[in-house]
Amino acid sequence: MQVFIATIAGQEAILREDESFHCTRVLRKKAGDKIVVINGRGFMSQAILTHLHDKKCVAVLDGSPLAGHHRHYFIHLCIAPTKHADRTEWMLEKCIELGLDAISFFTSGNSERVHLKHERMVKIAESAVKQSLQSTVPSISELVKFGDLLRLDGYDEKYIAHCNGGDKVDLKSLPFTDKRTIILIGPEGDFTPEEIPAAKAAGFKSLSLGENRLRTETAGLMVCAAAALR
Amino acid sequence: MQVFIATIAGQEAILREDESFHCTRVLRKKAGDKIVVINGRGFMSQAILTHLHDKKCVAVLDGSPLAGHHRHYFIHLCIAPTKHADRTEWMLEKCIELGLDAISFFTSGNSERVHLKHERMVKIAESAVKQSLQSTVPSISELVKFGDLLRLDGYDEKYIAHCNGGDKVDLKSLPFTDKRTIILIGPEGDFTPEEIPAAKAAGFKSLSLGENRLRTETAGLMVCAAAALR
């Protein structure tokens, strides 16, 4: 089942330019071939290709929309990009496969990486959404500052995962279901001693991810897996 | 906290040759430096370096053994190597960080990759164990055949994760705790129509990993995360 991102207008799906190129030049699809189209915002349908052009393919929707997988939780992961970009990219792909609604990349006091190829992240995200047969592309922020995250609101559950001591909520005990949850994960050197109390003052609770020392990107994966498995 | 693999003899830890090289030439440790030693089979202790040589470093154990993280489950993951080796390697690292006791790589009817660099896998595993502050290196098999897995015994729970229809047990409902669990995950093209009934005849139950279509390596991660989060 091959999935393409398209604009839906009535019964017609117009594949995005890059998707049209992929459809015609790489996959060499023909008129009459069945595909699946998504709009990236929750719509998914089977469709039949009617018009092929490497900049604009058109397909006609075939029957009623497919029931995309509806998640019973909303998870916003805020994570510092790792020193090596490939670790962040791999994590993004996996988190989306497991289930993720929004991701914010941020820099904090101990960040070693302060640049992010946002466009590349969006490409990876779209590809993972299609691969895993989902219909919604998560929101992916440009690189923001740690302080900006503390001003976000509209969440039921707010956590900061760090390696310092003190009372912590166990990841296993988070409710997730029917909640909007935001979780902050720091860079390789963890959050600074000033950042943790700042987050607490903004209503974030300390979160424990278990006994093993996890790399930044593994911590991100673990959080998405925990939500998906609740 | 830097961790090294060593042979323990009484109160002395003799670092393995490659670890000795890393200790002296890369990390440039000196006599008197504190390190952590593991034997890869559950023993962990702080130690003080006394003798440095790039082929043989010696350290003296410092106090009582550290209480390594004891898992309350045993998970044996059997997985077909992915077409691209880097995906398998990344998965191995992540599964070990999350918690894994044994991994078997196998070939089956739809396998695209039929070679495995076993020595490289062991290196990745050891590195992940040290990174995540664990003391036991999981058992890693050479590449075996699918049929060999069906003859393994000594498990309380046996599952095969596949994309075919039929009744399935949900990953979320697996007990894990105090159980020896073995889970089979197929290659990119899934198991063949003959392999699934063969596994069932050998006592494996069908397992569902959820609604999203997961890549092989993501399925492996999901299983280890589920065990760690139980």
CSV table of C-alpha atoms in Angstrom, one decimal:
chain,number,residue,atom,x,y,z
A,1,MET,CA,0.0,0.0,0.0
A,2,GLN,CA,1.8,3.1,-1.2
A,3,VAL,CA,0.9,6.4,0.5
A,4,PHE,CA,1.2,9.9,-1.0
A,5,ILE,CA,0.7,13.3,0.5
A,6,ALA,CA,-1.9,15.3,-1.4
A,7,THR,CA,-4.3,18.2,-1.4
A,8,ILE,CA,-7.8,17.0,-1.3
A,9,ALA,CA,-10.4,19.0,-3.3
A,10,GLY,CA,-13.8,17.3,-3.4
A,11,GLN,CA,-13.3,13.9,-4.8
A,12,GLU,CA,-9.9,14.8,-6.3
A,13,ALA,CA,-6.5,14.4,-4.7
A,14,ILE,CA,-3.7,16.5,-6.2
A,15,LEU,CA,-0.3,15.0,-5.2
A,16,ARG,CA,2.3,17.4,-3.9
A,17,GLU,CA,5.0,18.3,-6.4
A,18,ASP,CA,7.7,16.1,-4.8
A,19,GLU,CA,5.2,13.3,-4.3
A,20,SER,CA,4.2,13.5,-8.0
A,21,PHE,CA,7.9,13.2,-9.0
A,22,HIS,CA,8.3,10.2,-6.8
A,23,CYS,CA,5.1,8.6,-8.1
A,24,THR,CA,6.0,9.0,-11.8
A,25,ARG,CA,9.8,8.9,-11.9
A,26,VAL,CA,10.7,6.6,-9.1
A,27,LEU,CA,7.8,4.3,-8.7
A,28,ARG,CA,6.7,4.6,-12.4
A,29,LYS,CA,3.0,4.4,-11.6
A,30,LYS,CA,0.5,4.4,-14.4
A,31,ALA,CA,-3.1,5.8,-14.8
A,32,GLY,CA,-5.5,3.3,-13.2
A,33,ASP,CA,-3.1,2.3,-10.4
A,34,LYS,CA,-4.5,2.3,-6.9
A,35,ILE,CA,-2.7,4.4,-4.3
A,36,VAL,CA,-3.5,5.8,-0.8
A,37,VAL,CA,-3.6,9.5,-0.3
A,38,ILE,CA,-3.3,11.4,3.0
A,39,ASN,CA,-3.5,15.2,3.6
A,40,GLY,CA,-1.2,15.0,6.6
A,41,ARG,CA,-3.9,16.3,8.9
A,42,GLY,CA,-5.9,13.2,9.5
A,43,PHE,CA,-7.5,12.4,6.2
A,44,MET,CA,-6.7,9.1,4.4
A,45,SER,CA,-8.4,7.5,1.4
A,46,GLN,CA,-7.8,5.0,-1.4
A,47,ALA,CA,-7.6,6.6,-4.8
A,48,ILE,CA,-7.0,5.8,-8.4
A,49,LEU,CA,-4.4,7.7,-10.4
A,50,THR,CA,-6.0,9.5,-13.4
A,51,HIS,CA,-3.5,12.0,-14.5
A,52,LEU,CA,0.3,11.6,-14.3
A,53,HIS,CA,2.8,14.3,-14.6
A,54,ASP,CA,6.1,14.6,-12.8
A,55,LYS,CA,5.1,17.9,-11.2
A,56,LYS,CA,1.4,17.2,-10.7
A,57,CYS,CA,-0.4,13.8,-10.4
A,58,VAL,CA,-4.1,13.7,-9.9
A,59,ALA,CA,-6.1,10.8,-8.4
A,60,VAL,CA,-9.8,10.3,-7.8
A,61,LEU,CA,-10.9,9.2,-4.4
A,62,ASP,CA,-12.2,5.7,-4.4
A,63,GLY,CA,-14.9,5.1,-1.8
A,64,SER,CA,-15.2,6.5,1.7
A,65,PRO,CA,-12.2,7.7,3.7
A,66,LEU,CA,-10.2,5.1,5.5
A,67,ALA,CA,-10.5,5.1,9.3
A,68,GLY,CA,-7.0,6.3,10.2
A,69,HIS,CA,-5.6,5.1,13.6
A,70,HIS,CA,-7.0,7.5,16.2
A,71,ARG,CA,-4.7,8.0,19.2
A,72,HIS,CA,-6.3,8.3,22.6
A,73,TYR,CA,-3.6,10.6,23.8
A,74,PHE,CA,-1.6,13.6,22.8
A,75,ILE,CA,2.1,13.6,23.3
A,76,HIS,CA,4.4,16.6,22.8
A,77,LEU,CA,8.1,15.6,23.1
A,78,CYS,CA,10.6,18.4,23.6
A,79,ILE,CA,14.2,17.2,23.1
A,80,ALA,CA,17.6,18.7,22.7
A,81,PRO,CA,19.2,17.6,19.4
A,82,THR,CA,22.1,15.2,20.0
A,83,LYS,CA,25.7,16.1,19.1
A,84,HIS,CA,25.5,13.7,16.2
A,85,ALA,CA,22.6,14.6,13.9
A,86,ASP,CA,22.0,11.0,12.8
A,87,ARG,CA,20.9,10.0,16.3
A,88,THR,CA,18.3,12.7,16.3
A,89,GLU,CA,17.1,11.8,12.9
A,90,TRP,CA,16.8,8.1,13.7
A,91,MET,CA,14.9,8.9,16.9
A,92,LEU,CA,12.5,11.2,15.1
A,93,GLU,CA,11.6,8.4,12.6
A,94,LYS,CA,11.1,5.8,15.4
A,95,CYS,CA,9.1,8.2,17.6
A,96,ILE,CA,6.7,8.9,14.8
A,97,GLU,CA,6.4,5.2,14.0
A,98,LEU,CA,5.5,4.6,17.6
A,99,GLY,CA,3.2,7.6,17.8
A,100,LEU,CA,3.9,11.3,18.4
A,101,ASP,CA,1.8,14.4,18.0
A,102,ALA,CA,4.3,17.2,18.3
A,103,ILE,CA,8.0,17.5,18.8
A,104,SER,CA,10.0,20.6,19.7
A,105,PHE,CA,13.8,20.7,19.4
A,106,PHE,CA,15.5,23.1,21.8
A,107,THR,CA,18.9,24.3,22.9
A,108,SER,CA,19.8,24.5,26.6
A,109,GLY,CA,22.8,25.4,28.7
A,110,ASN,CA,24.6,22.1,27.9
A,111,SER,CA,23.6,21.7,24.3
A,112,GLU,CA,26.5,20.7,22.0
A,113,ARG,CA,24.4,21.1,18.8
A,114,VAL,CA,22.7,24.5,18.3
A,115,HIS,CA,21.6,24.0,14.6
A,116,LEU,CA,18.9,22.0,13.2
A,117,LYS,CA,18.0,21.2,9.6
A,118,HIS,CA,14.3,21.8,10.0
A,119,GLU,CA,13.3,21.0,6.4
A,120,ARG,CA,15.2,17.6,6.7
A,121,MET,CA,13.3,16.8,9.9
A,122,VAL,CA,10.0,17.5,8.2
A,123,LYS,CA,11.0,15.2,5.3
A,124,ILE,CA,11.9,12.4,7.7
A,125,ALA,CA,8.7,12.9,9.6
A,126,GLU,CA,6.5,12.7,6.5
A,127,SER,CA,8.3,9.6,5.3
A,128,ALA,CA,7.8,7.9,8.7
A,129,VAL,CA,4.1,8.8,8.7
A,130,LYS,CA,3.6,7.2,5.3
A,131,GLN,CA,5.7,4.2,6.1
A,132,SER,CA,3.7,3.5,9.3
A,133,LEU,CA,0.3,4.1,7.6
A,134,GLN,CA,-0.7,7.1,9.6
A,135,SER,CA,-2.5,10.1,8.2
A,136,THR,CA,-1.3,13.0,10.4
A,137,VAL,CA,2.1,14.6,10.2
A,138,PRO,CA,3.2,15.7,13.7
A,139,SER,CA,4.0,19.3,14.3
A,140,ILE,CA,7.8,19.9,14.2
A,141,SER,CA,9.2,23.1,15.6
A,142,GLU,CA,12.2,25.1,14.5
A,143,LEU,CA,14.9,25.1,17.1
A,144,VAL,CA,13.7,27.0,20.2
A,145,LYS,CA,15.3,28.0,23.5
A,146,PHE,CA,14.7,26.0,26.7
A,147,GLY,CA,13.0,29.0,28.2
A,148,ASP,CA,10.4,29.2,25.4
A,149,LEU,CA,9.2,25.7,26.4
A,150,LEU,CA,8.3,26.8,29.9
A,151,ARG,CA,5.8,29.3,28.6
A,152,LEU,CA,3.8,26.7,26.6
A,153,ASP,CA,0.4,26.0,28.0
A,154,GLY,CA,-2.7,23.8,27.4
A,155,TYR,CA,-1.2,20.6,28.9
A,156,ASP,CA,-2.7,18.3,31.5
A,157,GLU,CA,0.6,16.7,32.4
A,158,LYS,CA,4.0,18.4,32.3
A,159,TYR,CA,7.3,16.6,33.0
A,160,ILE,CA,11.0,17.1,32.8
A,161,ALA,CA,13.2,14.0,32.6
A,162,HIS,CA,16.6,14.6,34.2
A,163,CYS,CA,19.4,12.6,35.9
A,164,ASN,CA,19.6,14.7,39.2
A,165,GLY,CA,18.2,13.3,42.4
A,166,GLY,CA,15.0,14.1,44.2
A,167,ASP,CA,11.5,12.8,44.1
A,168,LYS,CA,10.4,11.7,40.7
A,169,VAL,CA,7.3,10.4,39.0
A,170,ASP,CA,8.0,7.0,37.3
A,171,LEU,CA,7.3,6.9,33.5
A,172,LYS,CA,5.4,3.7,34.1
A,173,SER,CA,2.8,5.5,36.1
A,174,LEU,CA,1.9,8.3,33.7
A,175,PRO,CA,-1.7,8.2,32.6
A,176,PHE,CA,-1.3,9.4,28.9
A,177,THR,CA,-4.9,8.2,28.0
A,178,ASP,CA,-7.1,11.2,27.3
A,179,LYS,CA,-4.4,13.6,28.4
A,180,ARG,CA,-2.3,16.2,26.7
A,181,THR,CA,1.2,15.4,28.0
A,182,ILE,CA,4.4,17.4,27.4
A,183,ILE,CA,7.8,15.9,28.3
A,184,LEU,CA,11.2,17.6,28.3
A,185,ILE,CA,14.4,15.6,27.6
A,186,GLY,CA,17.8,17.3,27.9
A,187,PRO,CA,21.0,17.1,25.9
A,188,GLU,CA,23.9,14.7,26.4
A,189,GLY,CA,25.1,16.7,29.4
A,190,ASP,CA,21.6,16.9,31.0
A,191,PHE,CA,19.9,20.0,32.0
A,192,THR,CA,21.9,22.6,34.0
A,193,PRO,CA,21.3,23.0,37.8
A,194,GLU,CA,19.4,26.3,37.0
A,195,GLU,CA,17.1,24.8,34.3
A,196,ILE,CA,15.5,22.1,36.5
A,197,PRO,CA,14.1,24.4,39.2
A,198,ALA,CA,13.0,26.8,36.4
A,199,ALA,CA,11.0,24.0,34.9
A,200,LYS,CA,9.6,23.0,38.3
A,201,ALA,CA,8.5,26.6,38.9
A,202,ALA,CA,6.7,26.5,35.6
A,203,GLY,CA,4.7,23.4,36.7
A,204,PHE,CA,6.9,20.6,35.3
A,205,LYS,CA,7.3,17.5,37.5
A,206,SER,CA,10.6,15.5,37.6
A,207,LEU,CA,10.3,12.2,35.6
A,208,SER,CA,12.3,9.0,36.0
A,209,LEU,CA,12.7,6.8,32.9
A,210,GLY,CA,14.0,3.8,34.9
A,211,GLU,CA,17.3,2.5,36.2
A,212,ASN,CA,19.4,2.3,33.1
A,213,ARG,CA,21.3,5.4,32.0
A,214,LEU,CA,19.7,6.2,28.6
A,215,ARG,CA,21.1,8.2,25.8
A,216,THR,CA,19.1,11.3,24.9
A,217,GLU,CA,17.6,9.7,21.8
A,218,THR,CA,16.7,6.5,23.7
A,219,ALA,CA,14.9,8.6,26.3
A,220,GLY,CA,12.8,10.1,23.5
A,221,LEU,CA,12.0,6.7,22.2
A,222,MET,CA,11.1,5.3,25.6
A,223,VAL,CA,8.6,8.2,26.3
A,224,CYS,CA,6.8,7.6,22.9
A,225,ALA,CA,6.8,3.8,23.6
A,226,ALA,CA,5.3,4.3,27.0
A,227,ALA,CA,2.5,6.4,25.6
A,228,ALA,CA,1.8,3.9,22.8
A,229,LEU,CA,1.8,1.0,25.2
A,230,ARG,CA,-0.6,2.5,27.8
B,1,MET,CA,31.4,7.1,35.5
B,2,GLN,CA,33.6,5.1,33.0
B,3,VAL,CA,32.9,1.4,32.7
B,4,PHE,CA,35.4,-1.2,31.6
B,5,ILE,CA,35.0,-5.0,31.0
B,6,ALA,CA,37.5,-7.0,33.1
B,7,THR,CA,38.3,-10.4,34.4
B,8,ILE,CA,37.8,-10.4,38.2
B,9,ALA,CA,40.3,-12.4,40.3
B,10,GLY,CA,39.9,-11.9,44.0
B,11,GLN,CA,40.2,-8.1,44.7
B,12,GLU,CA,41.9,-7.5,41.3
B,13,ALA,CA,40.3,-6.6,38.0
B,14,ILE,CA,42.3,-7.2,34.9
B,15,LEU,CA,41.0,-5.1,32.0
B,16,ARG,CA,40.6,-6.9,28.7
B,17,GLU,CA,43.2,-6.1,26.1
B,18,ASP,CA,41.0,-3.8,24.0
B,19,GLU,CA,39.6,-2.1,27.1
B,20,SER,CA,43.2,-1.6,28.4
B,21,PHE,CA,44.1,0.1,25.1
B,22,HIS,CA,41.0,2.3,25.3
B,23,CYS,CA,41.8,3.1,29.0
B,24,THR,CA,45.4,4.1,28.4
B,25,ARG,CA,45.6,5.4,24.8
B,26,VAL,CA,42.2,7.0,24.3
B,27,LEU,CA,41.1,8.1,27.7
B,28,ARG,CA,44.7,8.5,29.0
B,29,LYS,CA,43.8,7.3,32.5
B,30,LYS,CA,46.5,7.4,35.2
B,31,ALA,CA,47.3,5.2,38.2
B,32,GLY,CA,45.0,6.2,41.1
B,33,ASP,CA,42.1,7.1,38.8
B,34,LYS,CA,38.7,5.7,39.8
B,35,ILE,CA,36.8,3.5,37.3
B,36,VAL,CA,34.0,1.0,37.3
B,37,VAL,CA,34.6,-2.6,36.2
B,38,ILE,CA,32.1,-5.2,35.0
B,39,ASN,CA,32.7,-8.8,34.1
B,40,GLY,CA,29.8,-8.8,31.6
B,41,ARG,CA,28.0,-11.5,33.7
B,42,GLY,CA,26.4,-9.4,36.4
B,43,PHE,CA,29.3,-8.2,38.5
B,44,MET,CA,30.0,-4.5,38.9
B,45,SER,CA,32.3,-2.7,41.2
B,46,GLN,CA,34.2,0.6,41.6
B,47,ALA,CA,38.0,0.1,41.3
B,48,ILE,CA,41.2,2.1,41.4
B,49,LEU,CA,43.7,1.8,38.5
B,50,THR,CA,47.1,0.6,39.9
B,51,HIS,CA,49.0,-0.7,36.8
B,52,LEU,CA,48.6,0.8,33.3
B,53,HIS,CA,49.8,-0.8,30.1
B,54,ASP,CA,48.1,-0.6,26.7
B,55,LYS,CA,47.6,-4.3,26.6
B,56,LYS,CA,46.9,-5.0,30.3
B,57,CYS,CA,45.6,-2.6,32.9
B,58,VAL,CA,45.0,-3.7,36.5
B,59,ALA,CA,42.7,-2.1,39.0
B,60,VAL,CA,42.0,-3.0,42.6
B,61,LEU,CA,38.3,-3.3,43.7
B,62,ASP,CA,37.2,-0.5,45.9
B,63,GLY,CA,34.6,-1.6,48.4
B,64,SER,CA,31.7,-3.9,47.9
B,65,PRO,CA,30.2,-4.7,44.5
B,66,LEU,CA,27.7,-2.2,43.2
B,67,ALA,CA,24.1,-3.4,43.1
B,68,GLY,CA,23.6,-3.7,39.3
B,69,HIS,CA,20.0,-3.2,38.1
B,70,HIS,CA,18.3,-6.5,38.4
B,71,ARG,CA,15.6,-7.1,35.8
B,72,HIS,CA,12.4,-8.9,36.9
B,73,TYR,CA,12.0,-10.5,33.5
B,74,PHE,CA,13.9,-12.4,30.9
B,75,ILE,CA,13.4,-11.4,27.3
B,76,HIS,CA,14.8,-13.2,24.3
B,77,LEU,CA,14.3,-11.3,21.0
B,78,CYS,CA,14.7,-13.3,17.8
B,79,ILE,CA,14.8,-10.9,14.8
B,80,ALA,CA,15.7,-11.1,11.1
B,81,PRO,CA,18.5,-8.6,10.2
B,82,THR,CA,17.2,-5.7,8.1
B,83,LYS,CA,18.3,-5.2,4.5
B,84,HIS,CA,20.4,-2.2,5.7
B,85,ALA,CA,22.8,-3.3,8.4
B,86,ASP,CA,22.8,0.1,10.1
B,87,ARG,CA,19.1,-0.3,11.1
B,88,THR,CA,19.9,-3.6,12.8
B,89,GLU,CA,22.9,-2.1,14.6
B,90,TRP,CA,21.0,0.9,15.8
B,91,MET,CA,18.2,-1.3,17.1
B,92,LEU,CA,20.6,-3.6,18.9
B,93,GLU,CA,22.1,-0.6,20.8
B,94,LYS,CA,18.7,0.7,21.7
B,95,CYS,CA,17.2,-2.6,22.7
B,96,ILE,CA,20.2,-3.2,25.1
B,97,GLU,CA,19.8,0.3,26.6
B,98,LEU,CA,16.1,-0.5,27.2
B,99,GLY,CA,16.9,-4.0,28.5
B,100,LEU,CA,17.4,-7.3,26.7
B,101,ASP,CA,18.7,-10.6,27.9
B,102,ALA,CA,19.3,-12.5,24.6
B,103,ILE,CA,19.0,-11.8,21.0
B,104,SER,CA,19.1,-14.3,18.1
B,105,PHE,CA,19.4,-13.1,14.5
B,106,PHE,CA,17.8,-15.4,12.0
B,107,THR,CA,17.2,-15.9,8.3
B,108,SER,CA,13.8,-16.9,7.0
B,109,GLY,CA,12.1,-17.3,3.6
B,110,ASN,CA,11.8,-13.5,2.9
B,111,SER,CA,15.1,-12.5,4.4
B,112,GLU,CA,17.0,-10.0,2.2
B,113,ARG,CA,20.1,-10.1,4.4
B,114,VAL,CA,21.7,-13.5,5.0
B,115,HIS,CA,25.0,-12.4,6.5
B,116,LEU,CA,25.7,-10.9,9.9
B,117,LYS,CA,28.9,-9.5,11.3
B,118,HIS,CA,28.7,-11.2,14.7
B,119,GLU,CA,31.8,-9.7,16.1
B,120,ARG,CA,30.6,-6.2,15.3
B,121,MET,CA,27.3,-7.0,17.0
B,122,VAL,CA,29.1,-8.1,20.2
B,123,LYS,CA,31.1,-4.9,20.2
B,124,ILE,CA,27.9,-2.8,19.8
B,125,ALA,CA,26.3,-4.8,22.6
B,126,GLU,CA,29.2,-4.3,25.0
B,127,SER,CA,29.4,-0.6,24.3
B,128,ALA,CA,25.6,-0.2,25.0
B,129,VAL,CA,25.9,-2.2,28.2
B,130,LYS,CA,28.6,0.1,29.5
B,131,GLN,CA,26.9,3.2,28.3
B,132,SER,CA,23.7,2.4,30.1
B,133,LEU,CA,25.5,1.3,33.3
B,134,GLN,CA,24.5,-2.3,33.2
B,135,SER,CA,26.7,-5.3,34.2
B,136,THR,CA,25.5,-8.1,32.0
B,137,VAL,CA,26.2,-8.4,28.3
B,138,PRO,CA,23.3,-10.2,26.5
B,139,SER,CA,23.8,-13.4,24.7
B,140,ILE,CA,24.1,-12.7,20.9
B,141,SER,CA,23.7,-15.6,18.6
B,142,GLU,CA,25.4,-16.2,15.3
B,143,LEU,CA,22.9,-16.1,12.4
B,144,VAL,CA,20.6,-19.1,12.7
B,145,LYS,CA,17.8,-20.4,10.6
B,146,PHE,CA,14.1,-19.8,11.4
B,147,GLY,CA,13.5,-23.5,12.0
B,148,ASP,CA,16.2,-23.6,14.7
B,149,LEU,CA,14.3,-21.1,16.8
B,150,LEU,CA,11.2,-23.3,16.9
B,151,ARG,CA,13.3,-26.0,18.7
B,152,LEU,CA,14.3,-23.6,21.6
B,153,ASP,CA,12.8,-24.5,24.9
B,154,GLY,CA,12.6,-23.3,28.5
B,155,TYR,CA,10.3,-20.3,27.9
B,156,ASP,CA,7.1,-19.5,29.7
B,157,GLU,CA,5.7,-17.2,27.0
B,158,LYS,CA,6.4,-17.7,23.2
B,159,TYR,CA,5.1,-15.3,20.6
B,160,ILE,CA,5.5,-14.6,16.9
B,161,ALA,CA,4.8,-11.0,15.7
B,162,HIS,CA,3.4,-11.0,12.1
B,163,CYS,CA,1.2,-8.9,9.9
B,164,ASN,CA,-1.2,-11.6,8.8
B,165,GLY,CA,-4.7,-11.7,10.1
B,166,GLY,CA,-6.3,-14.0,12.8
B,167,ASP,CA,-6.5,-13.8,16.5
B,168,LYS,CA,-3.6,-12.1,18.2
B,169,VAL,CA,-2.4,-11.4,21.7
B,170,ASP,CA,-1.9,-7.6,22.2
B,171,LEU,CA,1.7,-6.7,23.2
B,172,LYS,CA,0.2,-4.5,25.9
B,173,SER,CA,-1.3,-7.5,27.7
B,174,LEU,CA,1.9,-9.6,27.9
B,175,PRO,CA,2.9,-10.3,31.5
B,176,PHE,CA,6.8,-10.2,31.2
B,177,THR,CA,7.2,-10.0,35.0
B,178,ASP,CA,8.9,-13.2,36.4
B,179,LYS,CA,8.5,-14.8,33.0
B,180,ARG,CA,11.0,-16.0,30.4
B,181,THR,CA,9.5,-14.6,27.2
B,182,ILE,CA,10.7,-15.3,23.6
B,183,ILE,CA,9.4,-13.2,20.7
B,184,LEU,CA,10.0,-13.7,17.0
B,185,ILE,CA,10.0,-10.7,14.6
B,186,GLY,CA,10.3,-11.3,10.8
B,187,PRO,CA,12.2,-9.6,8.0
B,188,GLU,CA,10.9,-6.6,5.9
B,189,GLY,CA,8.7,-8.9,3.9
B,190,ASP,CA,7.3,-10.6,7.0
B,191,PHE,CA,7.2,-14.3,7.6
B,192,THR,CA,6.2,-16.6,4.8
B,193,PRO,CA,2.7,-18.3,4.9
B,194,GLU,CA,4.4,-21.5,5.8
B,195,GLU,CA,6.5,-20.1,8.7
B,196,ILE,CA,3.5,-18.8,10.7
B,197,PRO,CA,1.7,-22.1,11.2
B,198,ALA,CA,5.0,-23.8,11.8
B,199,ALA,CA,5.7,-21.5,14.7
B,200,LYS,CA,2.1,-22.0,16.0
B,201,ALA,CA,2.6,-25.7,15.9
B,202,ALA,CA,5.7,-25.2,18.0
B,203,GLY,CA,3.7,-23.3,20.6
B,204,PHE,CA,4.2,-19.7,19.5
B,205,LYS,CA,1.1,-17.4,19.8
B,206,SER,CA,0.4,-14.6,17.3
B,207,LEU,CA,1.3,-11.2,18.7
B,208,SER,CA,0.0,-7.8,17.7
B,209,LEU,CA,2.3,-4.7,18.2
B,210,GLY,CA,-0.5,-2.2,17.6
B,211,GLU,CA,-2.2,-0.4,14.7
B,212,ASN,CA,0.8,1.4,13.1
B,213,ARG,CA,2.8,-0.5,10.5
B,214,LEU,CA,6.2,-0.8,12.2
B,215,ARG,CA,9.5,-1.4,10.5
B,216,THR,CA,11.4,-4.6,11.6
B,217,GLU,CA,13.8,-2.7,13.8
B,218,THR,CA,11.0,-0.6,15.4
B,219,ALA,CA,9.1,-3.8,16.2
B,220,GLY,CA,12.2,-5.0,18.1
B,221,LEU,CA,12.4,-1.7,20.0
B,222,MET,CA,8.7,-1.8,20.9
B,223,VAL,CA,9.0,-5.3,22.4
B,224,CYS,CA,12.0,-4.3,24.6
B,225,ALA,CA,10.2,-1.1,25.7
B,226,ALA,CA,7.1,-3.1,26.6
B,227,ALA,CA,9.1,-5.4,28.8
B,228,ALA,CA,11.0,-2.5,30.4
B,229,LEU,CA,7.8,-0.6,31.1
B,230,ARG,CA,5.8,-3.5,32.6
